[in-house]
Coordinates of C-alpha atoms and ligand atoms in Angstrom, one line a residue:
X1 CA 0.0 0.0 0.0
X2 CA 1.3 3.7 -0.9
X3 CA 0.6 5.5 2.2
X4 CA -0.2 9.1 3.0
X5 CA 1.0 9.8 6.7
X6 CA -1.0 13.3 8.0
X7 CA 1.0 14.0 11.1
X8 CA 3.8 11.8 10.4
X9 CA 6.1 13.9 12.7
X10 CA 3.8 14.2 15.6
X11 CA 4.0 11.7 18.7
X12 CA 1.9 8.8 17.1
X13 CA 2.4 9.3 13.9
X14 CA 6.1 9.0 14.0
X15 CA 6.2 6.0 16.0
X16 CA 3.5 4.6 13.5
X17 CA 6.0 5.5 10.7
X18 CA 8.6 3.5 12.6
X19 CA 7.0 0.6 13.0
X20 CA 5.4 0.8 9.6
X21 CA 9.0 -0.1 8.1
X22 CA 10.2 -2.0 10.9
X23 CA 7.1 -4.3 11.0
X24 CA 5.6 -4.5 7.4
X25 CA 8.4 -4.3 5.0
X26 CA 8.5 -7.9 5.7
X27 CA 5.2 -7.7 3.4
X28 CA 5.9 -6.3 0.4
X29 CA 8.6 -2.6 -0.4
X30 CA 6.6 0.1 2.0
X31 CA 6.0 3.4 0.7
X32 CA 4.9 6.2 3.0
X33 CA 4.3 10.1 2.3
X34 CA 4.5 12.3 5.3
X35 CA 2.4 15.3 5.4
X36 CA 3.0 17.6 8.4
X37 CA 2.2 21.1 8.9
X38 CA 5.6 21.0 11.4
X39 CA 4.0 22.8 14.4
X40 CA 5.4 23.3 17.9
X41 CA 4.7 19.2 18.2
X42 CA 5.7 18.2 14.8
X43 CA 9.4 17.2 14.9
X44 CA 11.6 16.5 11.3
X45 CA 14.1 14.8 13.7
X46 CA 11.5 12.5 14.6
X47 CA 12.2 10.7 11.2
X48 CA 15.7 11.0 11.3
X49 CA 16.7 7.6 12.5
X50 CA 14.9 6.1 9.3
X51 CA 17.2 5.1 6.6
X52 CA 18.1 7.5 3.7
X53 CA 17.1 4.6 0.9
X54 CA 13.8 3.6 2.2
X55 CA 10.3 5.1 0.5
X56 CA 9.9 7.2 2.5
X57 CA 8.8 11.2 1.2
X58 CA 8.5 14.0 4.3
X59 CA 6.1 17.1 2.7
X60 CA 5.8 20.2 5.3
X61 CA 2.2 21.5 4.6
X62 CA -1.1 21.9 6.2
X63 CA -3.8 19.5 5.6
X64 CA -6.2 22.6 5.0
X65 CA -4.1 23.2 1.6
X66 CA -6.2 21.8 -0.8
X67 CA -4.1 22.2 -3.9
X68 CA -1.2 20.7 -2.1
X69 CA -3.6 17.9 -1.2
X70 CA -4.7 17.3 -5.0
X71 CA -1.0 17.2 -5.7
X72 CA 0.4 14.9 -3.7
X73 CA -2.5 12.3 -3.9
X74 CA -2.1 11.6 -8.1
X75 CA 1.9 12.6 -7.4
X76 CA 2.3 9.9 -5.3
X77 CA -0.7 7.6 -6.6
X78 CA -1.8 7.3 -2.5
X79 CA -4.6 4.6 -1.7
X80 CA -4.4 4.6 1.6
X81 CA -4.6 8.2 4.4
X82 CA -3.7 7.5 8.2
X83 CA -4.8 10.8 9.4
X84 CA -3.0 11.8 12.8
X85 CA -2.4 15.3 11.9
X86 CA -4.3 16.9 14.1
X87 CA -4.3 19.8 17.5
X88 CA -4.0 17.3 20.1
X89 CA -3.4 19.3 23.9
X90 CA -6.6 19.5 26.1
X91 CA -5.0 22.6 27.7
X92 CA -4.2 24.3 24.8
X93 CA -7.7 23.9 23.2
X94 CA -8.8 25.6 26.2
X95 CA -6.4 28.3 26.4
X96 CA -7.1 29.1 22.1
X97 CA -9.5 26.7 20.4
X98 CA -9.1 28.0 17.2
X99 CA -6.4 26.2 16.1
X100 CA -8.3 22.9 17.3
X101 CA -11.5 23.7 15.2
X102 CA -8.9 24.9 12.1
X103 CA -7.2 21.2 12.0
X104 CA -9.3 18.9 13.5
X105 CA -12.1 19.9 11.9
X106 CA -11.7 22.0 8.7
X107 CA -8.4 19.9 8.0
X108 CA -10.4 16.8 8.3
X109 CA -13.4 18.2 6.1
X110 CA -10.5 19.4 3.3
X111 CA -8.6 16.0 3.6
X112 CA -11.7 13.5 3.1
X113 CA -13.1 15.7 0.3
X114 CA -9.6 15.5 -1.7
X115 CA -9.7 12.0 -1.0
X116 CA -12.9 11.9 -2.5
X117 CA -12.9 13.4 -4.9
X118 CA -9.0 11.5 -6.1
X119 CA -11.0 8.2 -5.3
X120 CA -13.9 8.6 -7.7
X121 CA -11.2 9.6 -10.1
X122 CA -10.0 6.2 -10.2
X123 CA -13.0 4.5 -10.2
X124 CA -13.9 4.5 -6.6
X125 CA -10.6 1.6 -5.7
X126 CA -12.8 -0.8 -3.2
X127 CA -9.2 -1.6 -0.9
X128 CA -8.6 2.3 -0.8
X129 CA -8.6 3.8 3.1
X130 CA -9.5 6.5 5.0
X131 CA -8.1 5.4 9.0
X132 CA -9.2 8.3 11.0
X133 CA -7.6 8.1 14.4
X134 CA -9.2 9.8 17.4
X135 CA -9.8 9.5 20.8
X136 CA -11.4 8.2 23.7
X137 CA -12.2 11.8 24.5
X138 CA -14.7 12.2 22.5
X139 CA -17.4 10.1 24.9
X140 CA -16.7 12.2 28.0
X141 CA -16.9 11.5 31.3
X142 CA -17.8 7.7 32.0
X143 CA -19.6 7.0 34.9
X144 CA -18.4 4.1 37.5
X145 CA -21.7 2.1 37.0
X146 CA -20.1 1.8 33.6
X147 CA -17.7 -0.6 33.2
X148 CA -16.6 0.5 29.9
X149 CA -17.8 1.9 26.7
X150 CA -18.3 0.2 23.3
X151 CA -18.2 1.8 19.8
X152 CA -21.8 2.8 19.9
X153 CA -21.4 4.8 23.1
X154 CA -22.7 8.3 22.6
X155 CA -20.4 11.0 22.1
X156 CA -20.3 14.1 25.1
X157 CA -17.5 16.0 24.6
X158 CA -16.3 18.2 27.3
X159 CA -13.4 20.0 26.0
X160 CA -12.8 22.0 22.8
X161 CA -10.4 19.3 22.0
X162 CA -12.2 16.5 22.2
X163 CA -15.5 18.1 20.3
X164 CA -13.3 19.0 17.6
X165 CA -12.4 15.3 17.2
X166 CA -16.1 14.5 17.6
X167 CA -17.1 16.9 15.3
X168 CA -14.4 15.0 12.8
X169 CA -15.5 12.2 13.5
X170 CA -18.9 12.5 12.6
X171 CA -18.0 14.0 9.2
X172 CA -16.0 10.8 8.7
X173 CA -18.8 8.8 9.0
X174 CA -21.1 10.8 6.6
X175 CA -18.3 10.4 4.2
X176 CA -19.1 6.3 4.3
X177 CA -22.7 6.7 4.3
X178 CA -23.5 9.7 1.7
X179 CA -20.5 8.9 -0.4
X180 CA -19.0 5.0 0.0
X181 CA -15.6 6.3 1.1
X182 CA -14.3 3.7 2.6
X183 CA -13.2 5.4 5.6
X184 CA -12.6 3.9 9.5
X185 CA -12.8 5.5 12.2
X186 CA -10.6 4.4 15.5
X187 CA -10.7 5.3 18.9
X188 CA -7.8 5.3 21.2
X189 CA -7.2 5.6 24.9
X190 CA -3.9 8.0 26.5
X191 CA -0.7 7.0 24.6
X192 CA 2.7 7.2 26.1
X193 CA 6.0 6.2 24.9
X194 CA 9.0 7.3 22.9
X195 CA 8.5 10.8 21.2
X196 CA 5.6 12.5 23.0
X197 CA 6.1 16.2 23.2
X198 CA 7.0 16.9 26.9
X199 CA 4.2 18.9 27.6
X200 CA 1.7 16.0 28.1
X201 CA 1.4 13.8 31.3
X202 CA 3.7 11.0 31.4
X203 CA 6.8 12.6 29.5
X204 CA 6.4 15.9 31.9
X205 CA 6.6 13.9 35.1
X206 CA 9.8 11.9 33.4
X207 CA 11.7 14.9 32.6
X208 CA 10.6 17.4 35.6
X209 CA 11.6 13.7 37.8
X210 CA 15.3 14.2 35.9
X211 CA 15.5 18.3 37.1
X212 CA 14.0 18.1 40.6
X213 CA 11.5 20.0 39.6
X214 CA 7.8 19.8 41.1
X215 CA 5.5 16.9 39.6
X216 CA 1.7 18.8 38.9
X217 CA -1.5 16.7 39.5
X218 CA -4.3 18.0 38.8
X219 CA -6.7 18.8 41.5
X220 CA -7.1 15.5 43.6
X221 CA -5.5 13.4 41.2
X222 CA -8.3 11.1 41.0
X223 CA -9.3 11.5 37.3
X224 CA -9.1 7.8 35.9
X225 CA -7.3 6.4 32.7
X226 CA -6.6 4.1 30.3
X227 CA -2.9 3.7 29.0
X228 CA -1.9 2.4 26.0
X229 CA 2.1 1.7 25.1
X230 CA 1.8 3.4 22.0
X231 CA 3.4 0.4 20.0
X232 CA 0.6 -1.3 20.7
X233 CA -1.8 1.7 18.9
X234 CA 0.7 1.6 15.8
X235 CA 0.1 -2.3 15.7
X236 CA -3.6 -2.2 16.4
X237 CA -3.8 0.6 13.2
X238 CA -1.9 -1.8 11.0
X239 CA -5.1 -4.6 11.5
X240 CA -6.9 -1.7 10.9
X241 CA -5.7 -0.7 7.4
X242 CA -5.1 -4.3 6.4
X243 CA -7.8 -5.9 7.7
X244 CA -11.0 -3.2 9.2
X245 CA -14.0 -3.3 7.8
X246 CA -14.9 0.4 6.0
X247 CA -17.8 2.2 7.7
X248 CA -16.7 0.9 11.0
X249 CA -15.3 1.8 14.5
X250 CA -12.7 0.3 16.7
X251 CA -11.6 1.0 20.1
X252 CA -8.2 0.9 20.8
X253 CA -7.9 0.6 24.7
X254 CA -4.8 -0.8 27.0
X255 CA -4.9 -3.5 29.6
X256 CA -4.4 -0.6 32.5
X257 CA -6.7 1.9 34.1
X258 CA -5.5 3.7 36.6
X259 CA -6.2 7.2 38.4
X260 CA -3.4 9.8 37.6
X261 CA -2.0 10.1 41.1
X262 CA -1.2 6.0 41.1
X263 CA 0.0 6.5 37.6
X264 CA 2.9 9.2 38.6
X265 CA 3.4 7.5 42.0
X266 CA 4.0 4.5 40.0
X267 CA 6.4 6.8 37.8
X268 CA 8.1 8.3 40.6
X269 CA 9.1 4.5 41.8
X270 CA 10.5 3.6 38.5
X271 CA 12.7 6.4 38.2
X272 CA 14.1 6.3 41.8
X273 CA 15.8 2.1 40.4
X274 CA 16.2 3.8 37.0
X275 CA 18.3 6.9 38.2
X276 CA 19.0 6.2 41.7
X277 CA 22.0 9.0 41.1
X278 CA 19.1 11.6 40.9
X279 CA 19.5 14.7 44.3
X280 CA 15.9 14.8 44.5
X281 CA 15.2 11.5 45.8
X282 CA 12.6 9.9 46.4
X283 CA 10.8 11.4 43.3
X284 CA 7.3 11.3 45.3
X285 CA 8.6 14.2 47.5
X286 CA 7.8 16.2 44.3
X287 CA 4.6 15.7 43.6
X288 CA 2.3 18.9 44.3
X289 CA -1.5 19.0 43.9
X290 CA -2.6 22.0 41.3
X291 CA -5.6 23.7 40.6
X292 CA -7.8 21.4 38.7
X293 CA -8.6 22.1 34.7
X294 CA -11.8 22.9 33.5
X295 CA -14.2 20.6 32.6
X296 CA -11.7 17.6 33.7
X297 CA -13.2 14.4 32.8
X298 CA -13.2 12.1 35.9
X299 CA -12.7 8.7 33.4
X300 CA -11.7 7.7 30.9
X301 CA -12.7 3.5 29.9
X302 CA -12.7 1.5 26.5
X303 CA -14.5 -1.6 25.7
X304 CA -11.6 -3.0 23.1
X305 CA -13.3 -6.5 22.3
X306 CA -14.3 -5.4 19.4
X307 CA -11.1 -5.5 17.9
X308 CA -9.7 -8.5 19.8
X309 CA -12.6 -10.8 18.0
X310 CA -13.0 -9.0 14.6
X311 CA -9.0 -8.3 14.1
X312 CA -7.1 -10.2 16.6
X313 CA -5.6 -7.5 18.3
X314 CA -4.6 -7.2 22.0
X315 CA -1.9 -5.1 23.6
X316 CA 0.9 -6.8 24.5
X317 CA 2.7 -4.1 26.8
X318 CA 2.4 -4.3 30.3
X319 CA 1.8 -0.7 32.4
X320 CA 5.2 -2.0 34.1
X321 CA 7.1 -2.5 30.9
X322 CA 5.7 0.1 28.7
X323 CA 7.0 2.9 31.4
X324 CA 10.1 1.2 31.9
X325 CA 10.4 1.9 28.5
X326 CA 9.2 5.1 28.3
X327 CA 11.7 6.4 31.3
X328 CA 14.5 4.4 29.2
X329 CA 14.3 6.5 25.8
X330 CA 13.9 9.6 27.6
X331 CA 17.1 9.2 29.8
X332 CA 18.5 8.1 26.8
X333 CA 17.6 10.9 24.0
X334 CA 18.4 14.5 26.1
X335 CA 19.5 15.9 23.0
X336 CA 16.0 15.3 22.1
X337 CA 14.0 17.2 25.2
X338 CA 16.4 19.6 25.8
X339 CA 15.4 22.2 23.6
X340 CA 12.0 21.6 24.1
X341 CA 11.9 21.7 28.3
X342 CA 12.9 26.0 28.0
X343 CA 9.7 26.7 27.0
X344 CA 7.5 27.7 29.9
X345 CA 4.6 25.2 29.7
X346 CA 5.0 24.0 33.3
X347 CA 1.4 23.8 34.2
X348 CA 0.7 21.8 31.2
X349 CA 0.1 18.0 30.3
Ligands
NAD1 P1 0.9 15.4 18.3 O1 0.4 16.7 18.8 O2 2.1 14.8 19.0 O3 1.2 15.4 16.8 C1 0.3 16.0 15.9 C2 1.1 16.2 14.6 O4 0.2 16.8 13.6 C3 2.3 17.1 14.7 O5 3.4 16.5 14.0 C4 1.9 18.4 14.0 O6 2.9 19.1 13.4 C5 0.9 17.9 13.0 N1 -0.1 18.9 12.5 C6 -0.8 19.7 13.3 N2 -1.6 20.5 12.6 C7 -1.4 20.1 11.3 C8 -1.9 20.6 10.0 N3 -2.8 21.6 10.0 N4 -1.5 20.0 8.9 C9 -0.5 19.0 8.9 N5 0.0 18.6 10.1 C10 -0.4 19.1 11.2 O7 -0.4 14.4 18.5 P2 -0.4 12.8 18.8 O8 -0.5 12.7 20.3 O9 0.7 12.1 18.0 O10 -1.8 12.5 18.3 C11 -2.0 12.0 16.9 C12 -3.5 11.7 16.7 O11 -3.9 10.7 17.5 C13 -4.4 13.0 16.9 O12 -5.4 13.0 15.9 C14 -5.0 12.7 18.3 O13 -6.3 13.3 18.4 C15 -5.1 11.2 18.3 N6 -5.0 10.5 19.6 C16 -4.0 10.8 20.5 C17 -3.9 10.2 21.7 C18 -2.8 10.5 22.7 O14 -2.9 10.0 23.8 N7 -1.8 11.2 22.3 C19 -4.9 9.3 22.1 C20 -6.0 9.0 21.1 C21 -6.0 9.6 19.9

């Protein structure tokens, strides 16, 4: 498959990139195009690590260009889109939801009617895709009487984030029912792992750990969710594109759920064997309770069975591991965060 990456240099989409040639060039010669618009959380250096002779194609622009869209679909002769590209930071949607609304929404809308209008072109392809990858987020708050949510869940966005990912997602959809695209739509819990921009949870309690500096939980900390090693997402979207069913939904859930203040206790632990050199020992001393965000969802939960019967897909990273891991590559890669930790986006994740 000649593949069309949106947000190739983002957290995901780079570690999907990764494993894309790592896993299925045992298949057949990939061939990936990267589109990214290169904002504060799209990283060239991301890629780097690929090699120079494999297909692989990096284009900085915005998904909202339509031309450039046209383009690069019959350039590249594209039948498949993973679409990460996207305005992904809770906080920052509700600091200026503009941007979300501009991307998430009006990108989505410009990048499904190119696709369109490319795949009637060529006589509407029946193994072309559209993988839309979204969020958990966009059910809302799950209440404890539930144990967890299917596909068919009803969407209650709380934040301007996650209704911008709603909103895209329901435009998705209409694109399989008015038109036949054959688009999928995915739904993933929190991802962590190699490459997340330091301002989200996980990689900001990793690095402030490393510097001493205090750990931020929000309000009392209690806010439940469900962590996915974000391998495990790259290979669940794989059984998606080969083998998902267009028009349909698939939750894409890890085996953990766990409130935030066990999660970065947990953390704290893991760095005190991993870096027992560290001043500011034990890490939990740091921890300090913040104001809470607005409209906070309380839990987060995903009903994954789905794609365990239909695909055969399960996560197959522990919590345990999968952190290990994560604290691993980020003691590992400095030259990586360091550039990024100056900017002054403590209060964030
Ligand atoms: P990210 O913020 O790390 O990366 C987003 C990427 O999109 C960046 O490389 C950025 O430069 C690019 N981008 C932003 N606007 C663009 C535009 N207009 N045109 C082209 N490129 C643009 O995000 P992520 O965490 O990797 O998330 C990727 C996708 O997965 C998003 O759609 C997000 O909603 C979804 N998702 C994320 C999580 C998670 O826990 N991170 C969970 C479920 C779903």
């Amino acid at each position: 498959m000649r593949l069309l990456v949106t947000g190739g240099a983002g957290f995901i989409g780079s570690n999907f990139v990764h494993y894309w040639f790592r896993q299925v060039s045992r298949l057949g010669e990939p061939f990936v195009v990267v589109l990214d618009a290169l904002t504060y959380a799209g990283r060239g250096e991301n890629l780097e690590s690929l090699e120079a002779d494999v297909n692989l194609y990096f284009v900085h622009g915005d998904i909202c260009d339509r031309p450039l869209l046209d383009q690069l679909l019959r350039q590249y002769d594209i039948d498949a889109i993973i679409h990460f590209a996207a305005e992904s930071h809770v906080d920052r949607s509700i600091a200026g939801p503009a941007p979300f609304i501009q991307t998430n929404f009006v990108g989505t809308f410009t990048l499904l009617e190119a696709f369109r209008v490319y795949w009637e072109e060529q006589q509407s392809p029946a193994h072309y895709r559209f993988i839309h990858v979204s969020t958990d987020e966009v059910f809302g708050t799950i209440p404890p009487e539930i144990a967890s949510v299917t596909e068919d869940y009803p969407y209650q966005p709380n934040s301007p984030y996650a209704a911008s990912k709603a909103g895209s997602d329901h435009l998705v959809r209409s694109y399989y029912y008015t038109y036949k695209l054959p688009t999928i739509i995915t739904s993933a819990s929190n991802n962590y792992g190699p490459y997340q921009y330091p301002e989200k949870l996980i990689p900001l309690m990793i690095l402030n750990s490393l510097q001493g500096k205090p750990l931020p939980v929000y309000g009392d900390g209690q806010q439940v969710r469900n962590w996915i090693y974000v391998e495990d997402h790259c290979q669940a979207l794989v059984q998606v594109l080969l083998k998902g069913l267009p028009g349909e939904r698939y939750n894409i859930g890890g085996h953990t759920e766990i409130p935030n203040l066990e999660l970065v206790e947990q953390l704290c632990d893991r760095i005190d064997e991993a870096a027992p050199q560290l001043p500011m020992r034990p890490c939990r001393k740091l921890i300090t309770f913040v104001k809470d965000r607005p409209g906070h969802d309380r839990r987060y939960t995903l009903d994954s069975s789905k794609i365990r019967d239909e695909l055969g897909w399960l996560p197959q990273v522990s919590l345990a591991e999968g952190l290990d891991r994560t604290i691993t590559w980020y003691m590992t890669h400095r030259t990586w965060w360091e550039p990024l930790i100056n900017i002054p986006k403590d209060d964030f994740y």
